[in-house]
Amino acid sequence: MQKIKMMVAAACLCAGMAALGVEFSLGVGAYEGRAAFKELRIADASGKVVYSNDFASPDAVRDWKSAGRGEWRCGGGTLEQTFGGLGHEAVTLSIPQKFRNVTLTVKAKKIDGKEGFIVATGKNLISGGGEWVIFGGWVNQFHGIEQPPFAIKRVPGSIAQGRWYDVKVECMDDRIRAWLDGSLVMESRTVVDTSGRPAAVVPVKDAKARKYSPMIFGQFIEHHDRQVYGGLFWPGHPLSDEDGFRKDVIEALREIKVPIVRWPGGCFVSAYHWKYGVGPKRQPMWDKAWEVEDPNTFGTDEYVKWCRKVGCEPYICTNAGSGSEEEMSDWVEYCNLNVGKWGRQRIANGYPQPHNVLYWSVGNENWGGWEMGAKTVAQWGPLVRESAKMMRGADRKIYLLAAATPNESWTLPLLKTAGYLLDYVSIHDYYGGGPNQRPYLEWMMQTSRPEETIVQTIGILEKAGFGGGKIGIAFDEWNMRGWYHPRGRNGRMDHAARRKNDIASLYNMSDAVFTANFLNACLRHCEVVKMACFSPVVNTRGAVFVHDKGIVKRTTYHVFWMYTHLLQPNIVPVSVDCGNLSNGRGVVPVLDAVLTASDDGKSRVLAVVNKSPDKAVPFDISAIAARSASAPYQATVLSGTSTDDYNDIGAESRVVPVKSVFAVKDGKVLLPPHSIVCLEL
Ligand code: AHR
């Protein structure tokens, strides 16, 4: 059983929060061209006009602030930027006062030049980007909301010359939104930290509860460094069982109810021939991906046996690099049939009952240049189709996946050619790498990326006619940290360097917060995301670190424990209004929450992540709370004393889930910084 400490939170709800907000310097302008404007209005949140300018005479903009080499003519109802000899340069003219939470409307016309027009929202850097909304930027190919030093949002779009557009730009504390001729074209959070401001969760009107697949709590294991050998498989070790499996690992994985484990790779599989890894005479092989000898003593039979002991589904990823369609379907025969050459071979190897492996993937990242036997777009669809036909010919009840990406140019042709034979597309992502620690906030700036990838992939599935979950997404390799496996000066794998993955202090609260955030993204899109595999399950970047004397459950392990033990089985759609967390370059919402409910709707648990390193966030849950009373809520919290907290040999329980009681004041609970909270509503 998971150890849970009892704690009563002395939660103090700060009544008077300091006002957090953004002041905008508003204006108009153009980049590499000329533009005209008329009927400028600025209204506050209630719609009251707080500033207006009809550009009646030059005096109308006499006190406006000019930036760049612009020459402006004002009068007769229009403001025109008249200097046409511009290079890579913007000119803007801004109102000499600041505005907060307002909407600017203006009519704008491109007169000539390479680009469209600009609504300035802040600093006006002459060249190299400013804080503005640009319509028809990047040589009239994109609209963008730019907040230096990075363009935060960019969408395809252009501006026609010589016609008036209705432009609307909403500038709020937390976001900027832009409309053209009445259509919302883009929106972006403001690159300003407002993370401590009070937040709230509300139900999404008329949205129905949906069941999610527990397969999203899956894991991955690869023949890489000490994941299999010297990890979960350690024959002769006092902590191992009669099959050579580490018992402490099995027990730890059973505790987090691991539903599925993908094997044997990863890059490893694209030159792996399973036939050398079964039967009494194992043939060691040279692993071309990781450049070591693999003894082949842990093969298909050992893997399936291990999965059964863990209580999870086996999921085999096949060799679509140097392997063939036939080798893949022989593998299905070996595992699932009692007849034919390969089914009989398994029986002869001492396994009379079929292994009954239901999940099979055609290939791993075969789109990547690093992958052994990488394929071209033109090769991939037909190879998947023919492999799938043969694999299904061996066993009709299997679920089939194929290596894909969130990139249309690869995945659309795949779906067109082989989609009718697939149950899932397999996608992967890691969000940073290296052997050293990165600042916590830098990691937090990555937390919106998984959901962006999911949404992109859903778009491709819909375009191909497989939307709504007809084909699911298996995010079957993911982790905040990419594995560290550099090459040495001689170009060969540097095996010693890989041990830097073992540095315990790397795996702190940033990993846990990211992990919960990732799982929330899968839960929100549960009608399509039906599987995910954390990569890997033990050692390297895994949730469990295995050593000679025992194991360490890293911070991420406890997120899986909380999600598999505390959440209810259905997702109730909610929307969260919260401040921004920013490191001055990127921006993400400070909170991420999902609401889960039992089938009868009576038990509900809110899983909420506060990414702030140092601020407790008051969170108004009254709109989803079943009761109005101010009685405290039971909760389980994973947090730690600082963002840097980690578990280690000798300090195994520094970060563990803690039972807690949350006080409620004015409908709000106080979410601790860098925390994951499961709140029983
Ligand atoms: O770094 C680990 C590798 O990452 C996996 O083998 C592969 O699938 C992914 O590219």
XYZ file of C-alpha atoms and ligand atoms in Angstrom:
691
model
C 0.000 0.000 0.000
C 1.101 3.496 -0.763
C 2.218 5.366 2.320
C 0.100 8.443 2.874
C 0.975 10.920 5.583
C -1.830 12.750 7.352
C -1.582 16.494 7.388
C -4.036 19.262 8.097
C -3.379 22.223 5.845
C -3.294 25.482 7.664
C -4.679 27.101 4.559
C -5.054 30.825 4.864
C -7.017 32.433 2.089
C -5.571 35.868 1.500
C -8.530 38.207 1.263
C -7.028 41.261 -0.362
C -4.875 40.111 -3.271
C -2.610 42.739 -4.805
C -3.958 43.939 -8.160
C -2.089 42.129 -10.916
C -2.531 43.282 -14.426
C -1.090 44.549 -17.655
C -1.018 48.114 -18.895
C -1.106 48.410 -22.669
C 0.311 51.246 -24.785
C -2.037 51.211 -27.754
C -1.427 52.550 -31.237
C -1.368 51.746 -34.939
C 1.319 51.227 -37.532
C 2.769 49.296 -40.449
C 5.865 47.201 -41.276
C 7.604 47.541 -44.627
C 4.674 49.373 -46.141
C 2.037 52.013 -45.683
C -1.364 51.808 -44.021
C -4.339 54.042 -43.208
C -6.692 54.049 -40.216
C -10.023 55.592 -39.267
C -12.669 55.541 -36.516
C -10.480 54.369 -33.637
C -12.321 53.522 -30.425
C -11.197 52.037 -27.119
C -13.836 50.601 -24.797
C -13.562 49.198 -21.297
C -14.857 45.797 -20.187
C -18.401 47.152 -19.796
C -18.376 48.481 -23.370
C -18.043 52.130 -22.338
C -15.863 54.078 -24.786
C -12.895 55.447 -22.846
C -11.011 56.874 -25.813
C -11.978 57.751 -29.380
C -10.285 59.437 -32.287
C -11.797 60.325 -35.661
C -8.579 61.821 -37.000
C -10.366 65.055 -37.955
C -7.241 67.250 -38.072
C -3.462 67.015 -37.470
C -4.116 68.020 -33.862
C -5.872 64.719 -33.262
C -2.531 62.900 -32.996
C -0.293 65.823 -32.062
C 0.708 64.276 -28.715
C 0.915 60.633 -29.971
C 4.282 58.937 -29.689
C 6.012 58.025 -32.903
C 8.450 55.138 -33.285
C 10.401 54.414 -36.465
C 10.948 56.605 -39.524
C 7.257 57.065 -40.197
C 5.719 60.162 -41.640
C 2.079 60.528 -40.744
C -0.723 62.585 -42.240
C -3.829 63.101 -40.134
C -7.039 64.883 -41.121
C -10.399 64.528 -42.839
C -11.183 61.361 -40.910
C -8.059 59.291 -41.665
C -4.614 58.737 -40.286
C -2.122 57.671 -42.972
C 1.441 56.528 -42.774
C 2.917 58.196 -45.850
C 6.621 57.366 -45.999
C 7.086 54.500 -48.438
C 10.842 54.003 -48.518
C 11.074 51.563 -45.633
C 13.349 48.564 -45.300
C 12.931 45.966 -42.549
C 11.364 48.474 -40.297
C 8.152 49.191 -38.465
C 6.575 52.547 -37.811
C 3.999 53.047 -35.127
C 2.124 55.914 -33.593
C 0.795 55.365 -30.074
C -1.633 57.109 -27.751
C 0.247 58.733 -24.834
C -1.708 56.963 -22.119
C -1.934 53.404 -20.815
C -4.996 51.169 -20.866
C -6.017 48.097 -18.939
C -8.649 45.498 -19.880
C -9.904 47.269 -22.988
C -10.940 46.540 -26.556
C -9.621 48.643 -29.418
C -11.575 48.834 -32.673
C -10.382 50.605 -35.797
C -10.837 50.463 -39.534
C -7.556 49.739 -41.283
C -6.409 49.696 -44.926
C -3.163 48.544 -46.497
C -2.061 51.214 -48.978
C 0.982 49.450 -50.385
C 4.196 47.634 -49.442
C 5.052 44.086 -48.436
C 2.916 43.663 -45.341
C -0.467 44.673 -43.884
C -0.977 46.776 -40.757
C -0.253 46.771 -37.037
C -2.091 47.462 -33.783
C 0.625 48.279 -31.254
C 0.058 46.933 -27.743
C 3.297 47.758 -25.981
C 6.933 48.467 -26.610
C 7.719 49.607 -30.133
C 11.092 48.331 -31.161
C 12.019 49.906 -34.480
C 13.076 46.626 -36.057
C 13.322 43.061 -34.919
C 9.830 42.842 -33.499
C 7.667 44.850 -31.153
C 4.775 44.184 -28.850
C 1.963 44.320 -31.320
C -0.658 42.499 -33.293
C 0.322 42.370 -36.935
C -2.128 41.568 -39.713
C -0.441 40.337 -42.888
C 3.028 40.085 -41.370
C 5.946 37.894 -42.489
C 5.647 39.202 -46.077
C 1.862 39.081 -45.913
C 1.679 35.380 -45.090
C 0.705 35.343 -41.400
C -1.155 37.291 -38.758
C 0.661 37.323 -35.430
C 0.550 38.442 -31.818
C 4.156 39.318 -31.056
C 5.496 39.700 -27.570
C 9.299 39.938 -27.622
C 11.656 38.260 -27.521
C 9.523 35.575 -29.197
C 6.541 35.709 -31.515
C 4.054 33.897 -29.345
C 1.243 33.289 -31.796
C 1.173 33.141 -35.575
C -1.608 31.972 -37.870
C -1.668 31.866 -41.674
C -3.392 34.902 -43.218
C -2.909 37.884 -45.531
C -4.262 41.386 -46.092
C -5.570 42.643 -49.453
C -4.397 46.024 -50.631
C -6.794 48.970 -50.925
C -9.798 47.788 -48.876
C -10.928 48.705 -45.381
C -10.950 45.996 -42.715
C -12.772 46.046 -39.384
C -10.053 45.366 -36.830
C -10.697 44.516 -33.189
C -8.007 43.815 -30.592
C -8.929 42.879 -27.031
C -6.165 43.585 -24.496
C -6.863 41.935 -21.166
C -4.663 41.272 -18.152
C -4.181 37.675 -19.199
C -4.736 37.558 -22.928
C -4.789 39.360 -26.225
C -7.346 38.412 -28.871
C -7.641 39.724 -32.410
C -10.526 39.820 -34.893
C -10.654 40.758 -38.585
C -14.020 41.629 -40.103
C -15.812 40.090 -37.138
C -13.913 36.753 -37.102
C -11.610 35.820 -34.248
C -8.274 35.090 -35.913
C -5.931 34.505 -32.996
C -5.476 34.693 -29.281
C -2.488 34.605 -26.990
C -1.792 34.845 -23.299
C 0.077 37.982 -22.219
C 3.766 37.455 -21.415
C 3.372 38.847 -17.940
C 3.278 36.904 -14.709
C -0.173 37.181 -13.152
C -0.009 33.735 -11.635
C -1.025 34.702 -8.107
C -4.361 36.186 -9.061
C -7.512 34.397 -7.891
C -8.674 31.689 -10.279
C -11.934 29.833 -10.833
C -13.277 26.667 -12.382
C -16.691 26.458 -14.069
C -18.485 23.574 -15.796
C -18.675 23.691 -19.600
C -22.349 24.281 -20.421
C -24.228 21.271 -21.843
C -21.035 19.178 -22.064
C -21.466 15.513 -21.210
C -19.277 13.375 -18.980
C -17.089 10.954 -20.978
C -15.323 7.782 -19.933
C -11.560 7.845 -20.351
C -9.237 4.951 -21.095
C -7.016 3.942 -18.129
C -4.475 2.953 -20.821
C -3.258 6.561 -20.706
C -1.424 5.589 -17.514
C 0.731 3.130 -19.483
C 4.513 2.785 -19.558
C 7.330 1.917 -21.947
C 10.474 -0.192 -21.561
C 13.364 -0.410 -24.017
C 16.542 -2.439 -24.237
C 18.596 0.597 -23.348
C 21.250 0.976 -20.672
C 19.947 -0.466 -17.360
C 16.251 -0.518 -18.129
C 15.912 -4.257 -18.813
C 19.263 -5.826 -17.846
C 20.246 -4.553 -14.396
C 16.820 -2.954 -14.101
C 13.648 -4.998 -14.077
C 15.569 -8.181 -15.115
C 18.404 -9.065 -12.758
C 18.804 -12.862 -12.571
C 20.587 -14.109 -9.464
C 20.029 -10.911 -7.486
C 18.695 -11.509 -3.954
C 15.753 -9.201 -4.687
C 14.825 -11.096 -7.868
C 12.355 -13.960 -8.234
C 12.882 -17.380 -9.815
C 12.539 -15.854 -13.311
C 15.149 -13.195 -12.630
C 12.611 -10.359 -12.298
C 13.164 -7.791 -9.568
C 10.303 -8.336 -7.129
C 10.469 -4.789 -5.757
C 9.961 -3.411 -9.276
C 6.977 -5.670 -9.904
C 5.441 -4.681 -6.597
C 5.971 -0.959 -7.267
C 4.363 -1.226 -10.701
C 1.427 -3.230 -9.381
C 0.894 -0.472 -6.823
C 0.403 2.114 -9.564
C -1.840 -0.293 -11.517
C 0.249 -0.034 -14.686
C -2.254 -0.979 -17.420
C 0.104 -1.596 -20.358
C 3.858 -1.645 -21.082
C 5.236 -1.129 -24.598
C 8.395 -3.146 -25.518
C 11.172 -3.717 -26.796
C 11.850 -0.235 -28.263
C 12.186 2.513 -29.199
C 15.056 2.856 -31.603
C 16.280 -0.570 -30.444
C 13.461 -2.409 -32.189
C 14.202 -1.155 -35.680
C 17.112 -3.596 -36.023
C 15.851 -6.271 -33.544
C 15.032 -9.774 -34.725
C 12.745 -11.412 -32.193
C 13.536 -14.943 -33.365
C 17.024 -14.756 -31.774
C 15.374 -13.977 -28.429
C 13.226 -17.089 -27.956
C 13.931 -20.754 -27.245
C 16.738 -22.520 -25.433
C 19.614 -21.293 -27.611
C 19.719 -17.543 -27.304
C 21.931 -15.750 -29.760
C 23.500 -12.528 -28.505
C 23.055 -9.712 -31.007
C 24.765 -6.437 -31.705
C 22.311 -3.643 -30.938
C 22.916 -1.187 -33.765
C 20.873 1.600 -32.226
C 22.664 1.799 -28.875
C 25.910 0.100 -29.953
C 26.182 -2.648 -27.338
C 25.809 -6.407 -27.333
C 22.384 -7.580 -26.189
C 22.515 -11.091 -24.661
C 18.954 -11.781 -25.858
C 18.197 -13.526 -22.567
C 15.162 -11.273 -22.074
C 12.990 -11.989 -25.101
C 9.316 -12.310 -25.960
C 8.498 -15.110 -23.496
C 10.230 -13.360 -20.589
C 8.548 -10.051 -21.443
C 5.041 -11.515 -21.552
C 5.663 -13.457 -18.334
C 6.872 -10.255 -16.654
C 3.797 -8.322 -17.870
C 1.505 -10.990 -16.440
C 3.280 -10.700 -13.071
C 2.907 -6.894 -13.173
C -0.737 -7.348 -14.155
C -0.463 -5.229 -17.304
C -1.215 -5.785 -20.985
C 1.820 -6.521 -23.150
C 2.185 -4.233 -26.177
C 4.779 -5.229 -28.766
C 6.334 -2.701 -31.109
C 7.625 -4.447 -34.242
C 10.707 -3.984 -36.382
C 9.598 -2.009 -39.432
C 13.150 -0.767 -40.026
C 15.292 -3.746 -41.036
C 12.412 -6.196 -40.532
C 9.774 -7.407 -42.951
C 6.001 -7.760 -43.012
C 6.491 -11.487 -42.618
C 8.757 -11.175 -39.578
C 6.084 -9.013 -37.930
C 3.254 -11.429 -38.650
C 5.394 -14.427 -37.600
C 5.714 -12.665 -34.244
C 1.914 -12.434 -33.927
C 1.669 -16.135 -34.833
C 4.307 -17.030 -32.243
C 2.469 -15.154 -29.497
C -1.163 -15.848 -30.300
C -1.558 -19.127 -32.259
C -1.280 -22.746 -31.214
C -0.855 -23.964 -34.776
C 1.469 -23.237 -37.670
C 5.246 -23.142 -37.536
C 5.534 -20.302 -35.029
C 2.648 -21.222 -32.745
C 4.107 -24.729 -32.469
C 7.527 -23.236 -31.851
C 6.232 -21.366 -28.792
C 4.665 -24.547 -27.429
C 7.979 -26.345 -27.987
C 9.710 -23.543 -26.077
C 7.635 -24.405 -23.023
C 4.598 -22.104 -23.351
C 1.570 -24.260 -24.199
C -0.934 -21.434 -23.723
C -0.987 -18.575 -26.257
C 0.554 -15.365 -24.927
C -2.476 -13.557 -26.279
C -0.731 -10.245 -26.991
C -3.469 -7.864 -28.116
C -1.580 -4.630 -28.848
C 0.875 -4.440 -31.759
C 2.537 -1.498 -33.395
C 4.007 -1.376 -36.884
C 7.328 0.333 -36.286
C 8.838 3.048 -34.137
C 9.506 6.595 -35.359
C 10.248 5.314 -38.874
C 9.898 8.917 -40.082
C 13.091 9.917 -38.175
C 16.504 10.084 -39.841
C 18.107 8.447 -36.767
C 15.935 5.345 -36.980
C 17.524 2.185 -38.455
C 15.858 1.503 -41.807
C 13.990 4.844 -41.744
C 11.296 5.106 -44.390
C 10.102 7.768 -46.801
C 6.507 8.989 -46.822
C 5.910 7.068 -50.039
C 7.216 3.816 -48.515
C 5.439 4.071 -45.181
C 1.731 3.770 -46.036
C 2.136 0.670 -48.236
C 4.490 -1.009 -45.717
C 2.027 -0.438 -42.871
C -0.890 -1.645 -44.999
C 0.830 -4.867 -46.039
C 2.174 -5.577 -42.536
C -1.243 -4.919 -41.028
C -2.930 -7.272 -43.496
C -0.517 -10.074 -42.615
C -0.632 -9.432 -38.859
C -4.430 -9.406 -38.892
C -4.287 -12.522 -41.043
C -2.520 -14.199 -38.115
C -4.966 -12.941 -35.495
C -8.102 -10.871 -36.156
C -8.574 -9.740 -32.570
C -5.404 -7.667 -32.247
C -5.346 -3.857 -32.002
C -2.984 -2.257 -34.483
C -0.930 0.917 -34.232
C 1.536 2.542 -36.643
C 4.310 5.081 -36.201
C 2.998 8.571 -36.969
C 3.685 12.226 -36.159
C 1.624 15.366 -35.615
C 2.832 16.342 -39.066
C 0.341 16.126 -41.924
C 2.915 15.415 -44.578
C 3.668 12.036 -42.928
C 0.438 11.082 -41.249
C -2.170 12.004 -43.889
C -0.657 9.719 -46.565
C -0.321 6.973 -43.933
C -3.985 7.269 -42.991
C -5.145 7.428 -46.594
C -3.271 4.258 -47.469
C -3.543 2.170 -44.308
C -5.966 3.988 -41.962
C -8.741 1.463 -42.544
C -6.557 -1.210 -40.893
C -5.458 0.851 -37.865
C -6.891 1.338 -34.381
C -4.391 3.966 -33.180
C -1.634 6.213 -34.453
C 1.505 6.227 -32.315
C 3.075 9.619 -31.547
C 6.008 10.573 -29.299
C 7.443 13.651 -27.645
C 10.089 14.777 -25.166
C 10.400 18.420 -24.158
C 14.073 19.041 -23.417
C 17.169 17.011 -22.667
C 20.715 17.165 -21.451
C 22.476 15.919 -18.347
C 22.054 19.082 -16.266
C 19.186 20.573 -14.382
C 17.252 23.413 -16.018
C 15.427 26.162 -14.180
C 11.979 25.093 -12.997
C 10.234 27.884 -14.910
C 11.871 26.856 -18.157
C 10.268 23.440 -17.802
C 6.939 24.982 -16.932
C 6.994 26.958 -20.186
C 6.802 23.575 -21.979
C 3.574 22.495 -20.295
C 1.207 23.613 -23.081
C 3.044 21.656 -25.756
C 1.563 18.165 -25.217
C -1.974 19.470 -25.687
C -0.935 21.389 -28.811
C 0.472 18.150 -30.252
C -2.705 16.264 -29.377
C -4.916 18.917 -30.983
C -2.749 18.944 -34.128
C -2.951 15.157 -34.414
C -6.716 15.194 -33.867
C -6.929 17.685 -36.750
C -5.096 15.265 -39.054
C -7.294 12.340 -38.008
C -10.398 14.425 -38.722
C -9.071 15.548 -42.090
C -8.482 11.917 -43.041
C -12.019 10.946 -42.015
C -11.027 9.102 -38.818
C -12.047 11.761 -36.270
C -14.158 11.328 -33.150
C -12.054 8.417 -31.942
C -12.493 6.139 -35.002
C -8.699 5.983 -34.826
C -7.261 6.766 -31.421
C -4.031 8.485 -30.439
C -1.451 6.435 -28.530
C 1.069 8.904 -27.092
C 3.239 5.875 -26.523
C 6.545 7.563 -25.673
C 6.527 10.721 -23.625
C 8.477 12.303 -20.831
C 9.388 15.865 -19.954
C 13.075 14.952 -20.251
C 14.515 13.368 -23.375
C 16.914 10.512 -22.608
C 20.546 11.474 -22.388
C 22.669 9.278 -24.694
C 25.314 11.414 -26.395
C 27.989 10.201 -28.795
C 31.658 10.577 -27.941
C 34.276 12.341 -30.070
C 34.787 9.154 -32.062
C 31.133 9.240 -33.108
C 30.221 6.155 -31.061
C 27.712 6.008 -28.221
C 29.266 7.238 -24.988
C 27.989 4.582 -22.591
C 29.513 6.148 -19.487
C 27.733 9.437 -20.189
C 24.368 7.701 -20.134
C 24.803 7.192 -16.371
C 24.082 10.894 -15.959
C 20.434 9.925 -16.402
C 20.773 8.398 -12.916
C 21.453 11.704 -11.107
C 18.671 11.641 -8.546
C 18.420 15.401 -8.015
C 17.283 15.889 -11.632
C 13.859 14.392 -10.933
C 12.186 17.010 -8.817
C 8.818 18.743 -8.635
C 9.107 20.040 -12.197
C 8.841 16.438 -13.451
C 5.831 15.724 -11.245
C 4.001 18.915 -12.232
C 4.715 18.323 -15.926
C 3.552 14.713 -15.662
C 0.207 15.640 -14.090
C -0.228 18.375 -16.669
C 0.463 15.881 -19.488
C -2.049 13.387 -18.111
C -4.649 16.159 -17.785
C -4.196 16.966 -21.483
C -4.831 13.298 -22.365
C -7.879 13.235 -20.094
C -9.354 16.365 -21.693
C -9.144 14.693 -25.106
C -10.164 11.267 -23.872
C -12.469 10.493 -26.796
C -9.353 10.313 -29.004
C -6.327 9.851 -26.720
C -6.767 6.259 -25.673
C -3.261 5.260 -24.680
C -0.061 6.876 -23.441
C 3.224 5.310 -22.304
C 5.585 7.162 -19.986
C 9.117 6.645 -21.244
C 10.688 4.629 -19.747
C 9.232 2.869 -16.738
C 12.484 2.074 -14.885
C 15.900 3.753 -14.818
C 17.087 6.351 -17.385
C 14.305 8.962 -16.959
C 11.828 6.476 -15.488
C 9.427 6.793 -12.583
C 11.278 4.005 -10.710
C 15.035 3.969 -10.166
C 16.454 0.481 -9.552
C 19.722 -0.021 -7.692
C 21.573 -2.846 -6.029
C 19.869 -2.426 -2.659
C 16.353 -1.483 -3.702
C 14.398 1.105 -5.610
C 13.619 4.823 -5.447
C 10.184 6.021 -6.506
C 10.820 9.307 -8.233
C 8.388 12.223 -7.985
C 6.640 11.177 -11.212
C 5.815 7.770 -9.734
C 3.589 9.417 -7.149
C 1.620 11.288 -9.805
C 0.762 7.943 -11.395
C -0.210 6.639 -7.969
C -2.534 9.598 -7.361
C -4.147 9.413 -10.797
C -4.678 5.655 -10.801
C -5.997 5.557 -7.215
C -7.858 8.795 -6.669
C -9.521 9.845 -9.936
C -13.033 8.778 -10.857
C -13.549 7.056 -14.265
C -15.334 9.846 -16.195
C -14.245 13.307 -17.317
C -16.659 16.189 -16.779
C -15.596 19.087 -19.037
C -14.691 22.255 -17.117
C -13.064 25.504 -18.013
C -10.489 27.212 -15.831
C -9.975 30.947 -15.611
C -6.566 31.672 -14.095
C -3.539 33.916 -14.286
C -0.454 33.473 -16.424
C 2.860 32.029 -15.387
C 5.655 33.628 -17.390
C 9.435 33.649 -17.377
C 9.459 36.769 -19.547
C 9.886 34.768 -22.730
C 7.135 32.191 -22.628
C 3.743 32.036 -20.992
C 1.405 29.281 -19.799
C -1.742 29.199 -17.671
C -0.664 28.787 -14.054
C -3.289 26.122 -13.339
C -4.398 22.997 -15.120
C -7.438 21.130 -13.863
C -9.658 18.202 -14.804
C -12.857 17.144 -13.081
C -13.615 13.425 -12.801
C -16.841 11.744 -11.716
C -18.076 8.280 -10.831
C -20.608 6.617 -13.166
C -23.508 7.721 -10.966
C -22.022 11.220 -10.708
C -22.111 11.110 -6.911
C -18.362 11.046 -6.277
C -16.285 13.696 -7.951
C -12.581 14.436 -7.764
C -10.874 17.520 -9.136
C -7.236 17.023 -10.138
C -5.559 20.405 -10.252
C -1.967 21.394 -10.880
C -0.527 24.687 -9.634
C 2.641 25.325 -11.658
C 3.696 28.446 -9.776
C 7.091 27.972 -8.104
C 6.213 30.176 -5.168
C 2.628 31.413 -5.162
C -0.397 29.786 -3.598
C -3.391 30.384 -5.868
C -6.887 31.033 -4.441
C -9.166 28.798 -6.528
C -12.907 29.336 -6.639
C -14.599 25.945 -6.919
C -18.100 27.099 -5.955
C -19.445 26.617 -9.515
C -18.657 22.884 -9.423
C -19.065 22.220 -5.721
C -22.065 20.107 -4.809
C -22.554 21.955 -1.557
C -22.482 25.569 -0.579
C -21.385 25.071 3.000
C -17.926 26.089 4.056
C -17.044 22.655 5.409
C -13.473 21.699 4.486
C -12.618 19.314 1.651
C -10.568 16.134 1.843
C -7.614 16.173 -0.512
C -4.361 14.454 -1.420
C -1.421 16.685 -2.246
C 1.960 16.119 -3.885
C 4.181 19.116 -3.356
C 7.406 19.106 -1.371
C 9.041 21.990 0.422
C 10.521 23.478 -2.750
C 10.511 22.968 -6.509
C 13.919 21.297 -6.092
C 12.746 18.471 -3.834
C 13.532 14.957 -5.074
C 13.641 11.408 -3.767
C 16.918 9.521 -3.458
C 18.613 6.521 -1.902
C 18.303 7.226 1.821
C 15.632 9.902 1.220
C 12.978 7.804 -0.460
C 9.973 9.640 0.989
C 10.912 13.277 0.671
C 8.176 13.803 -1.934
C 5.127 11.594 -1.372
C 1.377 12.183 -1.559
C 0.022 13.672 1.641
C -3.562 13.489 2.909
C -4.806 16.964 3.622
C -7.858 18.999 4.518
C -8.585 22.149 2.522
C -10.436 25.013 4.167
C -12.966 26.900 2.027
C -13.478 30.634 2.222
C -15.896 32.473 -0.077
C -16.020 29.370 -2.261
C -12.238 29.289 -2.632
C -9.541 26.828 -1.646
C -5.888 27.764 -1.617
C -3.697 25.686 -3.951
C -0.123 25.363 -2.683
C 2.721 26.296 -5.054
C 4.277 23.609 -7.316
C 1.610 21.120 -6.331
C -0.727 18.465 -7.650
C -3.941 18.302 -5.661
C -6.727 15.719 -5.884
C -9.698 17.320 -4.197
C -12.729 15.238 -3.221
C -15.758 17.401 -3.961
O 15.981 8.538 -26.595
C 15.187 7.363 -26.601
C 14.606 7.165 -27.915
O 13.751 8.257 -28.170
C 13.707 6.008 -28.193
O 14.377 4.848 -28.410
C 13.063 6.464 -29.445
O 11.866 5.819 -29.741
C 12.952 7.946 -29.255
O 13.457 8.631 -30.344
